[in-house]
Tab-separated table of C-alpha atoms and ligand atoms in Angstrom:
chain	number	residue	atom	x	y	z
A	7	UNK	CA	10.600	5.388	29.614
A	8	UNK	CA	10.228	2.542	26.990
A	9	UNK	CA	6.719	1.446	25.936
A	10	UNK	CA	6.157	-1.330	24.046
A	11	UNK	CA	3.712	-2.439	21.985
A	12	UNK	CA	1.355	-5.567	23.256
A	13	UNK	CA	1.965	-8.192	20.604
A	14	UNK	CA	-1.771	-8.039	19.522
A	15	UNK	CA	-0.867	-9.954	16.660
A	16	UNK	CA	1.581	-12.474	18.052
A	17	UNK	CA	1.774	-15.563	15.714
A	18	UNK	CA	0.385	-13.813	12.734
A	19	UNK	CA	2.191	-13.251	8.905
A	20	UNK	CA	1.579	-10.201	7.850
A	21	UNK	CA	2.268	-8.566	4.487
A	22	UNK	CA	2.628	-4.419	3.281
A	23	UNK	CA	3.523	-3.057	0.404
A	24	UNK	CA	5.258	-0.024	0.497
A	25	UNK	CA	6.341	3.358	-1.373
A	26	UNK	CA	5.749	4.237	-4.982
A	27	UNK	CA	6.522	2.221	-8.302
A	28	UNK	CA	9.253	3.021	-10.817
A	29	UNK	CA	8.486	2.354	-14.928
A	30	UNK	CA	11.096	2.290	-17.222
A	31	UNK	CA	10.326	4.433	-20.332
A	32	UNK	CA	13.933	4.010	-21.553
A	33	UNK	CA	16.809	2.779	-20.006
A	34	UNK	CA	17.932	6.090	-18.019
A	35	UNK	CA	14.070	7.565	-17.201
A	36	UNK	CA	10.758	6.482	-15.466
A	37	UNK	CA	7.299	7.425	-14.881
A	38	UNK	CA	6.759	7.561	-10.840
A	39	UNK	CA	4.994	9.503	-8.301
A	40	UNK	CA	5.626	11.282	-4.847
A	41	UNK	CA	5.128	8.426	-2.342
A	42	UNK	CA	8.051	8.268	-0.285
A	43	UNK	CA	7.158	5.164	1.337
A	44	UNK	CA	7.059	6.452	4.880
A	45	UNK	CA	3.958	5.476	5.686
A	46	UNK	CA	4.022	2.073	4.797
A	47	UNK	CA	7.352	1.467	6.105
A	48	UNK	CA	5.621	2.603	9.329
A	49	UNK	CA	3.067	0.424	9.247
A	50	UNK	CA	5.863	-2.285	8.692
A	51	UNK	CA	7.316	-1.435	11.918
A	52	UNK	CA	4.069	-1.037	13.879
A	53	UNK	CA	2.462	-4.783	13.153
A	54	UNK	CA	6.393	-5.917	13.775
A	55	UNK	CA	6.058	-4.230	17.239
A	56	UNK	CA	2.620	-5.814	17.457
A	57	UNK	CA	4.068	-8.985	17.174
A	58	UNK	CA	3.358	-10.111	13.247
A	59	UNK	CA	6.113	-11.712	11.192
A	60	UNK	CA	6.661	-8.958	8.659
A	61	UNK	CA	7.631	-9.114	4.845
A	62	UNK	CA	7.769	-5.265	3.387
A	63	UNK	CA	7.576	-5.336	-0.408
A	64	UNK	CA	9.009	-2.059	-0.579
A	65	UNK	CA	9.203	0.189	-4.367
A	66	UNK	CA	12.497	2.291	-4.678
A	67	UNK	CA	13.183	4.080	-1.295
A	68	UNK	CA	15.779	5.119	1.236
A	69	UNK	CA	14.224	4.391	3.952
A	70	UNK	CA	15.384	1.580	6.488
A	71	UNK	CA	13.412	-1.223	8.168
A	72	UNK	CA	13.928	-3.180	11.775
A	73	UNK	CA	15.930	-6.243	10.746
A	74	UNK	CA	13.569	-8.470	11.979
A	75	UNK	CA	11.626	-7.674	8.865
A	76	UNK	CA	12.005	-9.172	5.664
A	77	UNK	CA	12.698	-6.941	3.357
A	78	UNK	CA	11.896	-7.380	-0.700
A	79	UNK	CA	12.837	-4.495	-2.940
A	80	UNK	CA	10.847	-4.150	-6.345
A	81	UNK	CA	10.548	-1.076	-8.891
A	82	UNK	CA	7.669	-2.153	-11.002
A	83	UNK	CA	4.110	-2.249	-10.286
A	84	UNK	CA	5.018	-6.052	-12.369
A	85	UNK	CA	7.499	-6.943	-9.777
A	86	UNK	CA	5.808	-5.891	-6.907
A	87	UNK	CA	2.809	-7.765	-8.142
A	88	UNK	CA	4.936	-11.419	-8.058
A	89	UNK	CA	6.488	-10.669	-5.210
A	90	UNK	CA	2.750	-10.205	-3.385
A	91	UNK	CA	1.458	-12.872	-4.623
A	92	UNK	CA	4.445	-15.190	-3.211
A	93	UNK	CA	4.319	-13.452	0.164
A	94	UNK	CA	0.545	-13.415	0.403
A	95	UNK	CA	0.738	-17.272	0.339
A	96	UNK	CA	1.850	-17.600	3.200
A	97	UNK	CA	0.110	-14.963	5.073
A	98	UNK	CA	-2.778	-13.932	7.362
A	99	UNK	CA	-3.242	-10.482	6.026
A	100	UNK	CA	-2.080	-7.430	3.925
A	101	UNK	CA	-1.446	-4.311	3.940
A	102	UNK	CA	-1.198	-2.230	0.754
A	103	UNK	CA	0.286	1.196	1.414
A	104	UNK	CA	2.105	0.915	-1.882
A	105	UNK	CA	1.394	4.202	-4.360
A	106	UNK	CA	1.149	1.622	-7.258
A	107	UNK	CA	1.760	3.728	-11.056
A	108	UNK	CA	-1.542	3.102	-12.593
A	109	UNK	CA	0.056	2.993	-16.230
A	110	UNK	CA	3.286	1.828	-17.636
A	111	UNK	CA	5.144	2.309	-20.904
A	112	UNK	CA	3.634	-0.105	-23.735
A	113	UNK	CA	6.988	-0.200	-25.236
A	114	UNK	CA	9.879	0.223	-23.104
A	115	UNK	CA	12.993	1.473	-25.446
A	116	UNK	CA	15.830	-0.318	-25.550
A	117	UNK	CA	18.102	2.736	-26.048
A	118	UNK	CA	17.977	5.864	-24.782
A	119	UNK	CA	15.310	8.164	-26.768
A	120	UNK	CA	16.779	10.854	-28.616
A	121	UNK	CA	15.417	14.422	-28.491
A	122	UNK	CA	13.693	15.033	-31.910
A	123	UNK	CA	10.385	16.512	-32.805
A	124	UNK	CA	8.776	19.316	-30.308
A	125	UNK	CA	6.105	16.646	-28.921
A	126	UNK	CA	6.882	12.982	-27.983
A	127	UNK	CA	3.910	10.766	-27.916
A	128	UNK	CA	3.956	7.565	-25.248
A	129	UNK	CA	1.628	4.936	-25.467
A	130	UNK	CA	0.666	3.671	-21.758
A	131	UNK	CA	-1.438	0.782	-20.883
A	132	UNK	CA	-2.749	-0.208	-17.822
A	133	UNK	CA	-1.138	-1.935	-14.818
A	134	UNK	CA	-2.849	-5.331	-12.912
A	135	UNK	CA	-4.616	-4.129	-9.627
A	136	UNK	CA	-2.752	-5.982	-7.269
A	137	UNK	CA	-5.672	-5.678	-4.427
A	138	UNK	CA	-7.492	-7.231	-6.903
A	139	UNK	CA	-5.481	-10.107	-7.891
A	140	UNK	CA	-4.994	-10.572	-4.553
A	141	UNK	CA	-8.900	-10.798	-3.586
A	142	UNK	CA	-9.300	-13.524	-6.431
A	143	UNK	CA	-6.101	-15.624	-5.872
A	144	UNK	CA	-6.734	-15.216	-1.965
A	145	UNK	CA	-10.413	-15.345	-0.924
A	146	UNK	CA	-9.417	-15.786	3.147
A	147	UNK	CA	-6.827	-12.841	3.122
A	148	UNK	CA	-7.453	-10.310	5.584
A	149	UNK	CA	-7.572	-7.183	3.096
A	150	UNK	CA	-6.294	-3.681	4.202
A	151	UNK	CA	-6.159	-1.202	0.985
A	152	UNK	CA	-5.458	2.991	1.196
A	153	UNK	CA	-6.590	5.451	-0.566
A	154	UNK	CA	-5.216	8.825	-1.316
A	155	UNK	CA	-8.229	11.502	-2.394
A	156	UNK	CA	-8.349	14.735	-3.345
A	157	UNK	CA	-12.075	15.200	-3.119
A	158	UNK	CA	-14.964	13.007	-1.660
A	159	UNK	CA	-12.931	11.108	0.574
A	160	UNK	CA	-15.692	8.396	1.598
A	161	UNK	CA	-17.249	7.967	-1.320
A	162	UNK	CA	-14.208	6.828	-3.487
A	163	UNK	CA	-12.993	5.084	-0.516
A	164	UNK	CA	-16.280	2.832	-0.007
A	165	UNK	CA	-15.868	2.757	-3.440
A	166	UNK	CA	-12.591	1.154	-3.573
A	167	UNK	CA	-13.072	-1.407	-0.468
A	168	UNK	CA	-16.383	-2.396	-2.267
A	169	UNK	CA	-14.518	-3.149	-6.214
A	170	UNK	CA	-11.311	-4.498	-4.856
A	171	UNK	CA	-12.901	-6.508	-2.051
A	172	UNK	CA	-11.283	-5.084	0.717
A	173	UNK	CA	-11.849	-5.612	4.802
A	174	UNK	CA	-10.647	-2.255	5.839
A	175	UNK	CA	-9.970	0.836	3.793
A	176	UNK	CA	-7.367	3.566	5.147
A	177	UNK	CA	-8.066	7.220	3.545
A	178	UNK	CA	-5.984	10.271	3.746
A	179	UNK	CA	-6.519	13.712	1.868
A	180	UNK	CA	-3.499	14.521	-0.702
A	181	UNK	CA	-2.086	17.334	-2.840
A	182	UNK	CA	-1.208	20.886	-1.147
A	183	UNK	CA	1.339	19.310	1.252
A	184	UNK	CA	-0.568	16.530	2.528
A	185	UNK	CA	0.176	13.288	3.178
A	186	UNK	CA	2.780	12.739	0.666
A	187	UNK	CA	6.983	13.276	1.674
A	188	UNK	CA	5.800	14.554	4.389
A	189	UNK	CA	6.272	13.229	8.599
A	190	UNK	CA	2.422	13.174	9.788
A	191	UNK	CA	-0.588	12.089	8.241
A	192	UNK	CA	-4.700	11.947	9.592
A	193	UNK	CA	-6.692	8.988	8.423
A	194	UNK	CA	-10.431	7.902	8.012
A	195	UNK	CA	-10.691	4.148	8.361
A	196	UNK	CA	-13.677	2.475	6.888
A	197	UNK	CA	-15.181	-0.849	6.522
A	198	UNK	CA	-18.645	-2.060	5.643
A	199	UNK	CA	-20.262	-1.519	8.878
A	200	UNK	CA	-17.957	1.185	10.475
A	201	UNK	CA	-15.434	3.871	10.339
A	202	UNK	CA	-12.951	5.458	12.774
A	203	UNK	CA	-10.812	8.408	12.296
A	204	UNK	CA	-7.300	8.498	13.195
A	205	UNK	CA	-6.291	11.975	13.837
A	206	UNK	CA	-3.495	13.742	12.646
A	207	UNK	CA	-0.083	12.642	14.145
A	208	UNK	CA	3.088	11.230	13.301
A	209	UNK	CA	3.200	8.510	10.254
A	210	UNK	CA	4.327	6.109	13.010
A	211	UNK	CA	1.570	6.848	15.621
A	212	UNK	CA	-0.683	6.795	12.996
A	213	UNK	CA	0.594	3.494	12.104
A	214	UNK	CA	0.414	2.512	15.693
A	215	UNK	CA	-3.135	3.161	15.510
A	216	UNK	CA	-4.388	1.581	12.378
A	217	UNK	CA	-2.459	-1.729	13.521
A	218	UNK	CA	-4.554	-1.388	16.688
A	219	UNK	CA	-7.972	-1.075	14.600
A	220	UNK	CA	-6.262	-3.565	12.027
A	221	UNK	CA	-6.080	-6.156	15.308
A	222	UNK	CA	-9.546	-5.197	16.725
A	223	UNK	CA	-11.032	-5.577	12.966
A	224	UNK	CA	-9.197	-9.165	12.625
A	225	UNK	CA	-10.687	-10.389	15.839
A	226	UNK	CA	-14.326	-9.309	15.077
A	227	UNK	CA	-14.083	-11.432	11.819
A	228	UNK	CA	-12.849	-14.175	13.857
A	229	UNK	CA	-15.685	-14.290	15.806
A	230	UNK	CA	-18.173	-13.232	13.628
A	231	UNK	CA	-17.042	-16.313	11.660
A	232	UNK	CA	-16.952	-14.483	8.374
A	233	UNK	CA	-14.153	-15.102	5.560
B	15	CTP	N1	-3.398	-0.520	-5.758
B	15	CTP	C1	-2.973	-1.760	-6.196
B	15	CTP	N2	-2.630	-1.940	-7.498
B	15	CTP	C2	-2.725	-0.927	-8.383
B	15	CTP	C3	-3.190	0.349	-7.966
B	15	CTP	C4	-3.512	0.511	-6.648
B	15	CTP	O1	-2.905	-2.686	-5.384
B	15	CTP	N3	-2.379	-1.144	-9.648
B	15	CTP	C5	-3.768	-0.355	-4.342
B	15	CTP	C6	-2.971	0.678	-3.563
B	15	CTP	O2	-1.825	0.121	-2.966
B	15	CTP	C7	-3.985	1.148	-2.527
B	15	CTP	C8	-5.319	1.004	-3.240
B	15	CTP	O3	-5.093	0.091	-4.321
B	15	CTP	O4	-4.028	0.303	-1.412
B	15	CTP	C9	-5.898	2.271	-3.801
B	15	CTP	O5	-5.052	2.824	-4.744
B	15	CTP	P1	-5.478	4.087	-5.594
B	15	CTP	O6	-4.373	4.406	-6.529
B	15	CTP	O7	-5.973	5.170	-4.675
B	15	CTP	O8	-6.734	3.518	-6.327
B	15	CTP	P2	-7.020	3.184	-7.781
B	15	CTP	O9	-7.805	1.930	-7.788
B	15	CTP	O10	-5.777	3.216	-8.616
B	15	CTP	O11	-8.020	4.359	-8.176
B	15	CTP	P3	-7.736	5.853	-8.683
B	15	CTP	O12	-6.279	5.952	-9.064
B	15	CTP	O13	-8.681	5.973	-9.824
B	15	CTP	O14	-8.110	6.730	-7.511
């Protein structure tokens, strides 16, 4: 039997980011993490089956799409920053599932580095939040950030939809195999006035579920009238 998704979101433009960011130290190594982008590329799939017009920004993965959905590849946390802010433009809402590297190289070398002394030193500065830019560039944007905790899950996740001015914050537990490279995931959903969990099932049930709570959270602003 065939189920299909009600198109919830029919008519909507809908943005995720996806996977982790890639940054260059030289020209043959990078700094990264352990997102494999699974997730998010579910999510991608579930507001595509829920109707949206999808646009995954996706950092360095394997992973396929539906070809309905337009697909932007980035490595940098740079990159996937401009390529947000284009897409966001022109669209209702976002969904940030990337696993953005917080720091990148100061000084990226041109040539490969050379082993030398016993210690090598890198400088790293800071990347742009792109939730935040976002928030400032976008006021209206319907706002959906994650967060990946290894201790005092709500707090840092109220935390986070407070600072980055979020509408709906998705938390999951990492580190000793959860969540990341891995095929299921649980969630705890929060937003100011609420919270749902989503319990632990497949990345794209999962998926299925927070678009369903993504929808339900979009139409309450609607008629609540706030922006
Ligand atoms: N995020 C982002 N830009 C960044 C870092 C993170 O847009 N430079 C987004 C992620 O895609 C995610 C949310 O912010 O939706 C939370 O990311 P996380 O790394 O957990 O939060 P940080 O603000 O980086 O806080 P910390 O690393 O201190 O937990």
């Amino acid at each position: 039997m065939i189920v299909r998704a009600q198109p919830i979101l029919k008519g909507l433009r809908a943005v995720v980011t996806a996977g982790p960011t890639r940054e260059p130290i030289d020209p043959v190594r990078f700094i990264s993490n352990r997102s494999s982008g699974k997730q998010g590329f579910a999510v991608a799939e579930a507001l595509h089956a829920a109707g949206a017009e999808v646009t995954l920004i996706a950092g360095p993965s394997a992973l396929a799409v539906h070809g309905d959905i337009t697909r932007v590849d980035v490595e940098t946390a740079q990159q996937m920053l401009d390529a947000s802010m284009q897409a966001a433009a022109h669209a209702d809402l976002l969904v940030a599932a990337a696993a953005v590297a917080d720091y990148r190289v100061d000084t990226v070398a041109r040539q490969k580095i050379k082993k030398s002394g016993d210690t090598l030193t890198l400088q790293l500065v800071k990347n742009p939040d792109i939730l935040v830019a976002l928030r400032q560039q976008f006021p209206a944007l319907f706002l959906v950030g994650f967060a990946a905790e290894t201790e005092k899950l709500e707090e840092h996740a109220r935390g986070k939809l407070a600072r980055k001015g979020l509408d709906l914050i998705a938390a999951n537990w990492v580190g000793a195999g959860k969540a990341f490279d891995v095929d299921d995931n649980a969630l705890s959903v929060f937003w100011a006035d609420g919270q749902q969990e989503i319990a632990s099932a497949s990345k794209a049930e999962v998926a299925q579920q927070l678009v369903q709570l993504i929808a339900q959270r979009w139409q309450a602003r609607a008629t609540q009238g706030v922006t």
